[in-house]
Amino acid sequence: MILALLLQTTPLAPLPKGTGLPPQLQGEETRVMQTVNALFAGIAARDAAKIAETLRPEATATIASENPDGVRRIVHFTREALLARFTPGPERFEERLYDPAIEIDGDLAYVWGRYNFYIDGKLHHCGYDLFDLVREGGSWKVQNLSWSNRTQCEAGS
């Protein structure tokens, strides 16, 4: 009798079949991500001028770092200080943003998502990116970028 009860199953409707593909961006979401991707291209090129094209004149940045020993710190940057971090050099930079959430309300937008940062193809650090964007004159520009930064990461999406 107990075995018969254990073998019974409750009938459930089958789960809907998904495509396994991420949702496609549409309209303004695409334009917002074009700005973020242009910023990433500037980072990859280590080109402060290209990065500057994506930023508002009053743009700021904040890093929330967590060291392997547990020490945490917050660092704020002006636009100029942020741009000074990107100078030509031999290392190859690449940032990968995974499944970003994009929210838009009128002329404000934000993009939030997990990222991995690679130097010369090796995982260097990871965390979450947050981009605050403003649309002015029909163009999206980054007002603020914030990111968490830790070195204990897993590669991949």
XYZ file of C-alpha atoms in Angstrom:
157
model
C 0.000 0.000 0.000
C 2.760 2.470 0.920
C 4.638 1.602 -2.283
C 1.486 2.213 -4.312
C 1.121 5.684 -2.736
C 4.751 6.523 -3.472
C 4.388 5.540 -7.115
C 1.322 7.727 -7.685
C 1.932 11.037 -9.347
C -0.156 14.128 -9.380
C -1.151 14.994 -12.934
C 0.404 18.288 -14.005
C 0.136 20.234 -17.211
C 3.390 20.053 -19.183
C 5.689 23.051 -18.981
C 5.497 25.351 -21.998
C 8.304 24.808 -24.457
C 10.731 27.722 -24.750
C 13.119 28.631 -27.479
C 16.109 28.895 -25.161
C 16.969 32.191 -26.828
C 17.138 35.494 -24.972
C 14.364 37.963 -25.742
C 15.039 40.181 -28.737
C 15.625 43.864 -28.087
C 13.225 46.290 -29.687
C 13.117 50.005 -30.433
C 14.641 52.169 -27.720
C 16.139 49.155 -25.930
C 18.304 48.601 -29.011
C 19.392 52.242 -29.047
C 20.208 52.157 -25.318
C 22.338 49.038 -25.800
C 24.077 50.623 -28.795
C 25.416 53.266 -26.409
C 26.517 50.657 -23.869
C 28.144 48.560 -26.604
C 29.924 51.649 -27.970
C 31.301 52.255 -24.473
C 32.514 48.625 -24.357
C 34.136 49.081 -27.793
C 35.982 52.122 -26.461
C 37.155 50.106 -23.460
C 38.308 47.256 -25.726
C 40.208 49.760 -27.886
C 41.555 51.472 -24.753
C 40.414 54.679 -26.429
C 39.338 57.407 -23.988
C 38.011 59.564 -26.852
C 35.632 56.781 -27.979
C 34.496 56.235 -24.398
C 33.957 60.001 -23.976
C 31.543 59.981 -26.940
C 29.199 57.755 -24.924
C 29.264 59.906 -21.764
C 27.422 63.067 -20.750
C 29.700 65.992 -19.792
C 28.751 65.534 -16.096
C 29.105 61.746 -16.127
C 30.392 59.954 -13.047
C 31.416 56.429 -12.117
C 31.442 54.366 -8.924
C 33.246 51.110 -8.217
C 32.301 48.889 -5.277
C 35.287 46.531 -4.886
C 35.566 43.395 -2.806
C 39.050 41.949 -2.325
C 39.631 38.218 -1.809
C 40.446 38.965 1.866
C 36.979 40.489 2.321
C 38.101 44.129 2.391
C 35.592 46.335 0.621
C 35.907 49.862 -0.696
C 33.937 52.359 -2.727
C 35.678 54.649 -5.215
C 33.989 57.516 -7.094
C 35.307 59.007 -10.334
C 34.605 62.182 -12.229
C 34.284 61.851 -15.982
C 37.872 63.044 -16.422
C 39.263 60.608 -13.846
C 37.343 57.728 -15.439
C 38.655 58.552 -18.909
C 42.219 58.808 -17.565
C 42.019 55.094 -16.662
C 41.973 54.159 -20.363
C 45.307 54.689 -22.035
C 46.852 52.758 -24.918
C 48.706 49.631 -23.915
C 49.605 46.137 -25.049
C 46.915 44.293 -23.058
C 43.637 43.418 -24.759
C 40.511 44.301 -22.751
C 37.104 42.671 -23.198
C 33.970 43.076 -21.132
C 31.049 40.661 -21.503
C 27.626 41.634 -20.183
C 25.197 38.758 -19.641
C 21.394 39.020 -20.009
C 21.093 42.711 -19.146
C 17.860 44.097 -17.732
C 16.886 47.279 -19.571
C 14.322 49.713 -18.205
C 13.242 52.889 -19.961
C 10.969 55.653 -18.733
C 10.785 58.613 -21.073
C 14.275 60.074 -21.382
C 15.800 57.940 -18.605
C 17.065 54.386 -18.927
C 19.098 51.928 -16.963
C 20.921 48.762 -17.887
C 21.818 46.238 -15.180
C 23.578 42.934 -15.626
C 26.295 40.540 -14.606
C 29.624 40.948 -16.380
C 33.025 39.336 -16.731
C 36.116 41.393 -17.587
C 38.970 39.744 -19.475
C 42.533 40.901 -20.011
C 44.327 39.119 -22.848
C 41.551 36.513 -22.870
C 41.940 35.631 -19.173
C 39.195 36.338 -16.656
C 40.423 39.234 -14.515
C 37.379 40.280 -12.492
C 33.596 40.158 -12.491
C 30.537 41.706 -10.908
C 27.445 43.631 -11.918
C 27.265 46.706 -14.144
C 24.704 49.476 -13.777
C 24.438 52.139 -16.465
C 22.191 55.181 -15.985
C 21.473 56.804 -19.323
C 19.781 60.027 -20.378
C 18.311 60.735 -23.823
C 19.056 64.227 -25.054
C 18.457 65.427 -28.591
C 17.418 61.893 -29.558
C 20.724 60.385 -28.411
C 21.363 58.148 -25.364
C 24.379 59.076 -23.227
C 25.690 57.541 -20.000
C 25.149 59.779 -16.975
C 26.579 57.335 -14.456
C 28.147 53.923 -14.550
C 28.585 51.833 -11.451
C 29.991 48.385 -11.101
C 30.882 45.871 -8.470
C 34.313 44.330 -8.801
C 35.579 41.066 -7.363
C 38.249 38.621 -8.448
C 36.680 35.375 -7.286
C 34.660 34.667 -10.408
C 33.504 31.894 -12.668
C 34.012 32.151 -16.404
C 31.178 31.790 -18.879
C 27.674 33.005 -19.264
